[in-house]
PDB file of C-alpha atoms and ligand atoms in Angstrom:
ATOM      1  CA  MET A 144      21.015   8.833  25.920  1.00  0.00           C
ATOM      2  CA  ARG A 145      20.279   5.313  24.596  1.00  0.00           C
ATOM      3  CA  VAL A 146      17.625   5.139  21.858  1.00  0.00           C
ATOM      4  CA  SER A 147      15.713   1.961  21.000  1.00  0.00           C
ATOM      5  CA  PHE A 148      14.911   1.136  17.375  1.00  0.00           C
ATOM      6  CA  THR A 149      13.283  -1.555  15.241  1.00  0.00           C
ATOM      7  CA  LYS A 150      14.937  -2.553  11.972  1.00  0.00           C
ATOM      8  CA  MET A 151      12.349  -3.434   9.301  1.00  0.00           C
ATOM      9  CA  HIS A 152      11.980  -3.773   5.555  1.00  0.00           C
ATOM     10  CA  GLY A 153       9.404  -4.032   2.802  1.00  0.00           C
ATOM     11  CA  LEU A 154      10.773  -6.207  -0.041  1.00  0.00           C
ATOM     12  CA  GLY A 155      14.325  -5.218   0.931  1.00  0.00           C
ATOM     13  CA  ASN A 156      13.622  -1.455   1.144  1.00  0.00           C
ATOM     14  CA  ASP A 157      14.871  -1.087   4.696  1.00  0.00           C
ATOM     15  CA  PHE A 158      14.091   1.186   7.601  1.00  0.00           C
ATOM     16  CA  VAL A 159      15.211   2.131  11.076  1.00  0.00           C
ATOM     17  CA  VAL A 160      12.003   2.838  13.043  1.00  0.00           C
ATOM     18  CA  LEU A 161      12.192   5.097  16.125  1.00  0.00           C
ATOM     19  CA  ASP A 162       9.080   5.286  18.306  1.00  0.00           C
ATOM     20  CA  ALA A 163       8.996   8.751  19.890  1.00  0.00           C
ATOM     21  CA  ARG A 164       5.815   7.791  21.767  1.00  0.00           C
ATOM     22  CA  ALA A 165       7.760   5.290  23.868  1.00  0.00           C
ATOM     23  CA  GLN A 166      10.909   7.369  24.475  1.00  0.00           C
ATOM     24  CA  ASP A 167      11.844  11.054  24.695  1.00  0.00           C
ATOM     25  CA  LEU A 168      13.582  11.615  21.367  1.00  0.00           C
ATOM     26  CA  PRO A 169      15.465  14.906  20.911  1.00  0.00           C
ATOM     27  CA  ALA A 170      14.716  16.882  17.734  1.00  0.00           C
ATOM     28  CA  LEU A 171      16.067  15.162  14.609  1.00  0.00           C
ATOM     29  CA  ASP A 172      17.892  17.296  12.058  1.00  0.00           C
ATOM     30  CA  LYS A 173      19.025  16.391   8.529  1.00  0.00           C
ATOM     31  CA  ALA A 174      22.639  15.720   9.516  1.00  0.00           C
ATOM     32  CA  ARG A 175      21.732  13.368  12.351  1.00  0.00           C
ATOM     33  CA  ALA A 176      19.125  11.530  10.242  1.00  0.00           C
ATOM     34  CA  ALA A 177      21.740  10.970   7.517  1.00  0.00           C
ATOM     35  CA  ALA A 178      24.313   9.841  10.119  1.00  0.00           C
ATOM     36  CA  ILE A 179      21.911   7.220  11.530  1.00  0.00           C
ATOM     37  CA  ALA A 180      21.025   6.027   8.001  1.00  0.00           C
ATOM     38  CA  ASP A 181      24.694   5.773   6.931  1.00  0.00           C
ATOM     39  CA  ARG A 182      25.514   2.132   6.131  1.00  0.00           C
ATOM     40  CA  ASN A 183      29.213   2.536   6.978  1.00  0.00           C
ATOM     41  CA  THR A 184      29.218   4.553  10.185  1.00  0.00           C
ATOM     42  CA  GLY A 185      25.554   4.472  11.251  1.00  0.00           C
ATOM     43  CA  ILE A 186      22.833   1.884  11.763  1.00  0.00           C
ATOM     44  CA  GLY A 187      22.137   1.859   8.001  1.00  0.00           C
ATOM     45  CA  CYS A 188      18.824   2.136   6.121  1.00  0.00           C
ATOM     46  CA  ASP A 189      17.144   3.580   3.033  1.00  0.00           C
ATOM     47  CA  GLN A 190      14.768   5.593   5.198  1.00  0.00           C
ATOM     48  CA  LEU A 191      14.629   6.566   8.881  1.00  0.00           C
ATOM     49  CA  ILE A 192      11.059   6.462  10.250  1.00  0.00           C
ATOM     50  CA  VAL A 193       9.915   8.315  13.399  1.00  0.00           C
ATOM     51  CA  LEU A 194       6.530   7.556  14.978  1.00  0.00           C
ATOM     52  CA  GLU A 195       4.935  10.388  16.967  1.00  0.00           C
ATOM     53  CA  PRO A 196       1.591  11.007  18.700  1.00  0.00           C
ATOM     54  CA  SER A 197      -1.136  12.501  16.493  1.00  0.00           C
ATOM     55  CA  ASP A 198      -4.283  14.522  17.279  1.00  0.00           C
ATOM     56  CA  THR A 199      -5.968  13.363  14.059  1.00  0.00           C
ATOM     57  CA  ALA A 200      -4.888   9.727  13.628  1.00  0.00           C
ATOM     58  CA  ASP A 201      -3.574   6.720  15.556  1.00  0.00           C
ATOM     59  CA  PHE A 202      -0.061   8.100  15.109  1.00  0.00           C
ATOM     60  CA  ARG A 203       2.078  10.302  12.888  1.00  0.00           C
ATOM     61  CA  MET A 204       4.809   8.831  10.677  1.00  0.00           C
ATOM     62  CA  ARG A 205       7.745  11.074   9.712  1.00  0.00           C
ATOM     63  CA  ILE A 206      10.014   9.881   6.901  1.00  0.00           C
ATOM     64  CA  TYR A 207      13.670  10.808   6.405  1.00  0.00           C
ATOM     65  CA  ASN A 208      15.524   9.607   3.313  1.00  0.00           C
ATOM     66  CA  HIS A 209      19.034   8.183   3.422  1.00  0.00           C
ATOM     67  CA  ASP A 210      20.351  11.704   2.697  1.00  0.00           C
ATOM     68  CA  GLY A 211      18.515  13.024   5.771  1.00  0.00           C
ATOM     69  CA  GLY A 212      15.828  14.934   3.855  1.00  0.00           C
ATOM     70  CA  GLU A 213      12.279  14.693   5.250  1.00  0.00           C
ATOM     71  CA  VAL A 214       9.641  13.611   2.704  1.00  0.00           C
ATOM     72  CA  GLY A 215       5.901  13.033   2.539  1.00  0.00           C
ATOM     73  CA  ALA A 216       5.374   9.353   1.766  1.00  0.00           C
ATOM     74  CA  CYS A 217       6.940   5.904   2.003  1.00  0.00           C
ATOM     75  CA  GLY A 218       4.738   3.031   0.898  1.00  0.00           C
ATOM     76  CA  ASN A 219       6.910   0.167   2.088  1.00  0.00           C
ATOM     77  CA  ALA A 220       7.456   1.785   5.495  1.00  0.00           C
ATOM     78  CA  THR A 221       3.712   2.336   5.830  1.00  0.00           C
ATOM     79  CA  ARG A 222       3.173  -1.424   5.602  1.00  0.00           C
ATOM     80  CA  ALA A 223       6.020  -1.979   8.084  1.00  0.00           C
ATOM     81  CA  VAL A 224       4.620   0.340  10.764  1.00  0.00           C
ATOM     82  CA  ALA A 225       1.147  -1.127  10.213  1.00  0.00           C
ATOM     83  CA  LEU A 226       2.654  -4.536  11.025  1.00  0.00           C
ATOM     84  CA  LEU A 227       4.152  -3.053  14.210  1.00  0.00           C
ATOM     85  CA  HIS A 228       0.804  -1.457  15.122  1.00  0.00           C
ATOM     86  CA  GLY A 229      -0.870  -4.847  14.817  1.00  0.00           C
ATOM     87  CA  SER A 230      -4.377  -3.696  13.856  1.00  0.00           C
ATOM     88  CA  GLU A 231      -5.968  -1.242  11.431  1.00  0.00           C
ATOM     89  CA  ALA A 232      -4.052   2.022  11.658  1.00  0.00           C
ATOM     90  CA  ARG A 233      -4.926   5.559  10.577  1.00  0.00           C
ATOM     91  CA  ILE A 234      -1.549   7.138   9.904  1.00  0.00           C
ATOM     92  CA  GLU A 235      -0.917  10.875   9.613  1.00  0.00           C
ATOM     93  CA  THR A 236       1.854  11.819   7.179  1.00  0.00           C
ATOM     94  CA  SER A 237       2.855  15.140   5.652  1.00  0.00           C
ATOM     95  CA  GLY A 238       1.678  13.630   2.340  1.00  0.00           C
ATOM     96  CA  GLY A 239      -1.827  12.913   3.697  1.00  0.00           C
ATOM     97  CA  LEU A 240      -3.804  10.472   5.860  1.00  0.00           C
ATOM     98  CA  LEU A 241      -3.229   6.781   5.155  1.00  0.00           C
ATOM     99  CA  VAL A 242      -5.286   3.809   6.382  1.00  0.00           C
ATOM    100  CA  ALA A 243      -3.378   0.537   6.737  1.00  0.00           C
ATOM    101  CA  SER A 244      -4.730  -2.933   7.591  1.00  0.00           C
ATOM    102  CA  PRO A 245      -2.356  -5.751   8.571  1.00  0.00           C
ATOM    103  CA  THR A 246      -2.558  -8.896   6.422  1.00  0.00           C
ATOM    104  CA  ALA A 247      -0.748 -12.217   6.810  1.00  0.00           C
ATOM    105  CA  GLY A 248       2.907 -11.123   6.793  1.00  0.00           C
ATOM    106  CA  GLY A 249       2.303  -7.576   5.664  1.00  0.00           C
ATOM    107  CA  ALA A 250      -0.378  -4.976   5.142  1.00  0.00           C
ATOM    108  CA  SER A 251      -2.843  -3.469   2.727  1.00  0.00           C
ATOM    109  CA  VAL A 252      -2.789   0.331   2.584  1.00  0.00           C
ATOM    110  CA  ASP A 253      -5.182   2.951   1.223  1.00  0.00           C
ATOM    111  CA  MET A 254      -2.556   5.348  -0.135  1.00  0.00           C
ATOM    112  CA  GLY A 255      -5.018   8.120  -0.972  1.00  0.00           C
ATOM    113  CA  GLU A 256      -5.785   9.646  -4.355  1.00  0.00           C
ATOM    114  CA  PRO A 257      -3.003  10.358  -6.865  1.00  0.00           C
ATOM    115  CA  ARG A 258      -2.517  13.885  -8.158  1.00  0.00           C
ATOM    116  CA  PHE A 259      -1.570  14.780 -11.736  1.00  0.00           C
ATOM    117  CA  ASP A 260      -1.544  18.577 -12.068  1.00  0.00           C
ATOM    118  CA  TRP A 261       1.902  19.944 -13.032  1.00  0.00           C
ATOM    119  CA  ASP A 262       2.025  22.148  -9.903  1.00  0.00           C
ATOM    120  CA  ALA A 263       1.028  19.194  -7.659  1.00  0.00           C
ATOM    121  CA  ILE A 264       3.919  16.994  -8.796  1.00  0.00           C
ATOM    122  CA  PRO A 265       5.498  19.656  -8.693  1.00  0.00           C
ATOM    123  CA  LEU A 266       7.117  20.750 -11.967  1.00  0.00           C
ATOM    124  CA  GLU A 267       8.996  23.979 -12.604  1.00  0.00           C
ATOM    125  CA  TYR A 268       6.497  25.101 -15.302  1.00  0.00           C
ATOM    126  CA  PRO A 269       3.144  23.996 -16.807  1.00  0.00           C
ATOM    127  CA  MET A 270       3.248  20.707 -18.732  1.00  0.00           C
ATOM    128  CA  ASP A 271       0.987  17.796 -19.677  1.00  0.00           C
ATOM    129  CA  THR A 272       1.963  15.204 -17.033  1.00  0.00           C
ATOM    130  CA  PHE A 273       0.236  12.384 -18.944  1.00  0.00           C
ATOM    131  CA  SER A 274       2.767  12.576 -21.769  1.00  0.00           C
ATOM    132  CA  MET A 275       5.672  14.897 -21.003  1.00  0.00           C
ATOM    133  CA  PRO A 276       7.675  16.309 -23.964  1.00  0.00           C
ATOM    134  CA  VAL A 277      11.042  15.658 -22.316  1.00  0.00           C
ATOM    135  CA  SER A 278      13.745  12.980 -22.609  1.00  0.00           C
ATOM    136  CA  TRP A 279      17.078  11.865 -21.192  1.00  0.00           C
ATOM    137  CA  GLU A 280      18.903   9.683 -23.750  1.00  0.00           C
ATOM    138  CA  MET A 281      16.751   6.535 -24.250  1.00  0.00           C
ATOM    139  CA  LEU A 282      14.231   7.602 -21.567  1.00  0.00           C
ATOM    140  CA  ALA A 283      11.419   9.587 -23.217  1.00  0.00           C
ATOM    141  CA  ASP A 284       7.698  10.418 -23.076  1.00  0.00           C
ATOM    142  CA  PRO A 285       7.326   9.991 -19.313  1.00  0.00           C
ATOM    143  CA  GLY A 286       4.360  10.610 -17.077  1.00  0.00           C
ATOM    144  CA  ALA A 287       4.423  12.243 -13.640  1.00  0.00           C
ATOM    145  CA  VAL A 288       2.273  11.372 -10.630  1.00  0.00           C
ATOM    146  CA  ASN A 289       2.256  12.584  -7.013  1.00  0.00           C
ATOM    147  CA  VAL A 290       1.289   9.888  -4.491  1.00  0.00           C
ATOM    148  CA  GLY A 291       2.292  11.915  -1.452  1.00  0.00           C
ATOM    149  CA  ASN A 292       5.696  12.285  -3.085  1.00  0.00           C
ATOM    150  CA  PRO A 293       6.806  13.065  -6.643  1.00  0.00           C
ATOM    151  CA  HIS A 294       7.393  10.361  -9.278  1.00  0.00           C
ATOM    152  CA  VAL A 295       8.334  10.391 -12.954  1.00  0.00           C
ATOM    153  CA  ILE A 296       7.632   7.162 -14.865  1.00  0.00           C
ATOM    154  CA  PHE A 297       9.285   5.932 -18.081  1.00  0.00           C
ATOM    155  CA  PHE A 298       8.106   2.831 -19.978  1.00  0.00           C
ATOM    156  CA  VAL A 299      10.996   0.909 -21.581  1.00  0.00           C
ATOM    157  CA  GLU A 300      11.509  -2.400 -23.430  1.00  0.00           C
ATOM    158  CA  ASP A 301      13.916  -3.740 -20.784  1.00  0.00           C
ATOM    159  CA  THR A 302      14.393  -2.139 -17.364  1.00  0.00           C
ATOM    160  CA  ASP A 303      17.725  -3.928 -16.907  1.00  0.00           C
ATOM    161  CA  ALA A 304      19.140  -2.253 -20.026  1.00  0.00           C
ATOM    162  CA  VAL A 305      18.699   1.251 -18.539  1.00  0.00           C
ATOM    163  CA  PRO A 306      21.837   2.786 -16.894  1.00  0.00           C
ATOM    164  CA  LEU A 307      19.671   3.966 -13.974  1.00  0.00           C
ATOM    165  CA  ASP A 308      22.687   4.460 -11.686  1.00  0.00           C
ATOM    166  CA  ARG A 309      23.799   7.223 -14.080  1.00  0.00           C
ATOM    167  CA  LEU A 310      20.515   8.632 -15.433  1.00  0.00           C
ATOM    168  CA  GLY A 311      18.649   8.362 -12.113  1.00  0.00           C
ATOM    169  CA  PRO A 312      20.563  11.122 -10.290  1.00  0.00           C
ATOM    170  CA  GLU A 313      20.625  13.261 -13.446  1.00  0.00           C
ATOM    171  CA  ILE A 314      16.821  13.191 -13.664  1.00  0.00           C
ATOM    172  CA  GLU A 315      16.292  13.321  -9.862  1.00  0.00           C
ATOM    173  CA  ASN A 316      18.148  16.648  -9.726  1.00  0.00           C
ATOM    174  CA  ASP A 317      16.900  18.186 -13.004  1.00  0.00           C
ATOM    175  CA  SER A 318      15.566  21.728 -12.570  1.00  0.00           C
ATOM    176  CA  LEU A 319      12.226  20.575 -14.051  1.00  0.00           C
ATOM    177  CA  PHE A 320      11.597  19.058 -10.589  1.00  0.00           C
ATOM    178  CA  PRO A 321      11.911  21.817  -7.948  1.00  0.00           C
ATOM    179  CA  GLU A 322      11.474  19.245  -5.117  1.00  0.00           C
ATOM    180  CA  ARG A 323      13.578  16.670  -7.018  1.00  0.00           C
ATOM    181  CA  VAL A 324      11.859  13.404  -8.046  1.00  0.00           C
ATOM    182  CA  ASN A 325      11.782   9.608  -7.746  1.00  0.00           C
ATOM    183  CA  VAL A 326      12.690   8.019 -11.097  1.00  0.00           C
ATOM    184  CA  ASN A 327      10.800   4.881 -12.227  1.00  0.00           C
ATOM    185  CA  VAL A 328      11.683   2.738 -15.266  1.00  0.00           C
ATOM    186  CA  ALA A 329       9.041   0.118 -16.045  1.00  0.00           C
ATOM    187  CA  THR A 330       8.428  -2.696 -18.527  1.00  0.00           C
ATOM    188  CA  VAL A 331       4.807  -3.771 -19.054  1.00  0.00           C
ATOM    189  CA  GLU A 332       5.037  -7.579 -19.322  1.00  0.00           C
ATOM    190  CA  ASN A 333       1.288  -8.114 -19.819  1.00  0.00           C
ATOM    191  CA  ARG A 334      -2.014  -6.535 -18.763  1.00  0.00           C
ATOM    192  CA  GLY A 335      -1.553  -7.908 -15.235  1.00  0.00           C
ATOM    193  CA  ARG A 336       2.164  -7.419 -14.565  1.00  0.00           C
ATOM    194  CA  ILE A 337       4.762  -4.636 -14.628  1.00  0.00           C
ATOM    195  CA  ARG A 338       8.488  -4.969 -13.962  1.00  0.00           C
ATOM    196  CA  LEU A 339       9.936  -1.916 -12.182  1.00  0.00           C
ATOM    197  CA  ARG A 340      13.260  -0.463 -11.070  1.00  0.00           C
ATOM    198  CA  VAL A 341      13.435   2.773  -9.072  1.00  0.00           C
ATOM    199  CA  TRP A 342      16.085   5.404  -8.452  1.00  0.00           C
ATOM    200  CA  GLU A 343      14.738   6.960  -5.262  1.00  0.00           C
ATOM    201  CA  ARG A 344      15.041  10.653  -4.436  1.00  0.00           C
ATOM    202  CA  GLY A 345      17.431  10.929  -1.527  1.00  0.00           C
ATOM    203  CA  ALA A 346      18.196   7.204  -1.400  1.00  0.00           C
ATOM    204  CA  GLY A 347      19.336   5.988  -4.836  1.00  0.00           C
ATOM    205  CA  LEU A 348      18.702   2.506  -6.212  1.00  0.00           C
ATOM    206  CA  THR A 349      16.575   0.538  -3.742  1.00  0.00           C
ATOM    207  CA  ARG A 350      15.320  -3.047  -3.759  1.00  0.00           C
ATOM    208  CA  ALA A 351      11.743  -1.766  -3.799  1.00  0.00           C
ATOM    209  CA  CYS A 352       9.725   1.456  -3.684  1.00  0.00           C
ATOM    210  CA  GLY A 353       6.073   1.239  -2.655  1.00  0.00           C
ATOM    211  CA  THR A 354       5.109   4.713  -3.814  1.00  0.00           C
ATOM    212  CA  GLY A 355       7.010   4.059  -7.048  1.00  0.00           C
ATOM    213  CA  ALA A 356       4.915   0.936  -7.587  1.00  0.00           C
ATOM    214  CA  CYS A 357       1.754   2.957  -6.895  1.00  0.00           C
ATOM    215  CA  ALA A 358       2.703   5.815  -9.236  1.00  0.00           C
ATOM    216  CA  THR A 359       3.789   3.449 -12.020  1.00  0.00           C
ATOM    217  CA  ALA A 360       0.633   1.314 -11.780  1.00  0.00           C
ATOM    218  CA  VAL A 361      -1.588   4.418 -11.829  1.00  0.00           C
ATOM    219  CA  HIS A 362       0.212   5.811 -14.878  1.00  0.00           C
ATOM    220  CA  ALA A 363       0.016   2.439 -16.706  1.00  0.00           C
ATOM    221  CA  ILE A 364      -3.727   2.196 -15.945  1.00  0.00           C
ATOM    222  CA  ARG A 365      -4.254   5.798 -17.185  1.00  0.00           C
ATOM    223  CA  ARG A 366      -2.456   4.874 -20.422  1.00  0.00           C
ATOM    224  CA  LYS A 367      -4.647   1.723 -20.673  1.00  0.00           C
ATOM    225  CA  LEU A 368      -1.557  -0.542 -20.737  1.00  0.00           C
ATOM    226  CA  VAL A 369      -2.705  -2.704 -17.799  1.00  0.00           C
ATOM    227  CA  ASP A 370      -5.837  -3.616 -15.864  1.00  0.00           C
ATOM    228  CA  SER A 371      -6.476  -3.125 -12.116  1.00  0.00           C
ATOM    229  CA  PRO A 372      -5.309  -4.757  -9.897  1.00  0.00           C
ATOM    230  CA  VAL A 373      -1.822  -5.158 -11.337  1.00  0.00           C
ATOM    231  CA  THR A 374       1.242  -6.937  -9.959  1.00  0.00           C
ATOM    232  CA  VAL A 375       4.363  -4.762  -9.808  1.00  0.00           C
ATOM    233  CA  ALA A 376       7.561  -6.851  -9.721  1.00  0.00           C
ATOM    234  CA  LEU A 377      10.505  -4.995  -8.131  1.00  0.00           C
ATOM    235  CA  PRO A 378      14.032  -6.379  -7.567  1.00  0.00           C
ATOM    236  CA  GLY A 379      13.041  -7.226  -3.960  1.00  0.00           C
ATOM    237  CA  GLY A 380       9.663  -8.787  -4.719  1.00  0.00           C
ATOM    238  CA  GLU A 381       6.071  -8.127  -5.747  1.00  0.00           C
ATOM    239  CA  LEU A 382       3.320  -5.696  -4.739  1.00  0.00           C
ATOM    240  CA  GLU A 383      -0.327  -5.646  -5.802  1.00  0.00           C
ATOM    241  CA  ILE A 384      -1.673  -2.235  -6.737  1.00  0.00           C
ATOM    242  CA  ALA A 385      -5.352  -1.476  -7.376  1.00  0.00           C
ATOM    243  CA  TRP A 386      -6.739   1.849  -8.607  1.00  0.00           C
ATOM    244  CA  GLN A 387      -9.684   3.175 -10.592  1.00  0.00           C
ATOM    245  CA  PRO A 388      -9.757   6.747 -11.955  1.00  0.00           C
ATOM    246  CA  GLY A 389     -11.272   9.078  -9.375  1.00  0.00           C
ATOM    247  CA  GLY A 390     -10.498   6.751  -6.472  1.00  0.00           C
ATOM    248  CA  SER A 391      -7.703   6.066  -4.032  1.00  0.00           C
ATOM    249  CA  ILE A 392      -4.810   3.665  -4.549  1.00  0.00           C
ATOM    250  CA  ARG A 393      -4.655   0.383  -2.650  1.00  0.00           C
ATOM    251  CA  MET A 394      -1.230  -1.185  -2.175  1.00  0.00           C
ATOM    252  CA  THR A 395      -0.892  -4.704  -0.714  1.00  0.00           C
ATOM    253  CA  GLY A 396       2.326  -6.527   0.078  1.00  0.00           C
ATOM    254  CA  PRO A 397       4.720  -7.949   2.670  1.00  0.00           C
ATOM    255  CA  ALA A 398       6.500  -6.272   5.562  1.00  0.00           C
ATOM    256  CA  THR A 399       9.163  -7.730   7.833  1.00  0.00           C
ATOM    257  CA  GLU A 400      10.622  -6.958  11.251  1.00  0.00           C
ATOM    258  CA  SER A 401      14.322  -7.816  11.088  1.00  0.00           C
ATOM    259  CA  PHE A 402      15.610  -7.116  14.623  1.00  0.00           C
ATOM    260  CA  ARG A 403      15.488  -4.659  17.546  1.00  0.00           C
ATOM    261  CA  GLY A 404      18.402  -2.765  19.021  1.00  0.00           C
ATOM    262  CA  SER A 405      19.567   0.489  20.559  1.00  0.00           C
ATOM    263  CA  PHE A 406      22.253   3.101  19.991  1.00  0.00           C
ATOM    264  CA  GLU A 407      23.762   6.086  21.739  1.00  0.00           C
ATOM    265  CA  TRP A 408      22.009   9.205  20.375  1.00  0.00           C
ATOM    266  CA  ASP A 409      25.084  11.383  20.811  1.00  0.00           C
ATOM    267  CA  ASP A 410      27.151   8.996  18.686  1.00  0.00           C
ATOM    268  CA  PHE A 411      25.390  10.478  15.626  1.00  0.00           C
ATOM    269  CA  ALA A 412      25.828  14.212  15.886  1.00  0.00           C
TER     270      ALA A 412
HETATM  271  N1  LIG B 729      10.973   3.805  -0.523  1.00  0.00           N
HETATM  272  C1  LIG B 729       9.811   4.603  -0.276  1.00  0.00           C
HETATM  273  C2  LIG B 729       9.915   6.010  -0.825  1.00  0.00           C
HETATM  274  C3  LIG B 729      10.674   6.838   0.167  1.00  0.00           C
HETATM  275  C4  LIG B 729      10.656   8.303  -0.140  1.00  0.00           C
HETATM  276  C5  LIG B 729      11.111   8.638  -1.555  1.00  0.00           C
HETATM  277  N2  LIG B 729      12.508   8.259  -1.760  1.00  0.00           N
HETATM  278  C6  LIG B 729      10.960  10.137  -1.733  1.00  0.00           C
HETATM  279  O1  LIG B 729      11.966  10.849  -1.581  1.00  0.00           O
HETATM  280  O2  LIG B 729       9.841  10.572  -2.038  1.00  0.00           O
HETATM  281  C7  LIG B 729       8.530   3.908  -0.700  1.00  0.00           C
HETATM  282  O3  LIG B 729       8.462   2.679  -0.458  1.00  0.00           O
HETATM  283  O4  LIG B 729       7.596   4.573  -1.179  1.00  0.00           O
END
């Protein structure tokens, strides 16, 4: 059967969006999700996004990483599907309910409240997630935050000097993180700006990570290194993140529809 899709991105973090409300999509398993996301033999994307009907929100958004694994949150994709929706959208995800409002060329999203308890990240055993007594070579004293998905955040002098292509997968797959983890390396440039690179769980180095920007901004605000709102500068561009302790995170930034197309479902078994 032919399946229609919309190719989108948020600051270069790219998505294939399948709308299961407009077509009868067969069940999607890990192998097929990875085959569609494959940049050599598939359509190619960092994450595959499936929109479904919801009893509790305007629609449900399901998120599959490049490796085919289903996860709970995707900040950049949330802005992208809000752009598609065209008006304020309440979005059900397995990481919680999100509320997104389109802006000129993008969207502003209430990403919900961050969680900090060790078993909410989750970690393998109890630990202070504000200042974790662990290190990997030059990366030390991280924090951990769950923003619908798990993030570990390291502050460094120069993000570009970190061999993230080597240390990222090592940390992502460390047994300390039973659900694996997204790895953020950040440089605080001033009280209003953070530079960030992310090794994404299940996707590797991406041009941008919305939940990574949220988690990093929250951790920097907790450590009193920056004020709120703060600009987070990723390789693909900038996001504005606002958060006060006890409240929810607001992420604002661009989203882009690249093109629309279709493919033969059975081509990706
Ligand atoms: N790029 C996304 C994050 C997608 C999921 C993440 N890799 C995970 O596995 O939790 C974003 O913009 O947040």
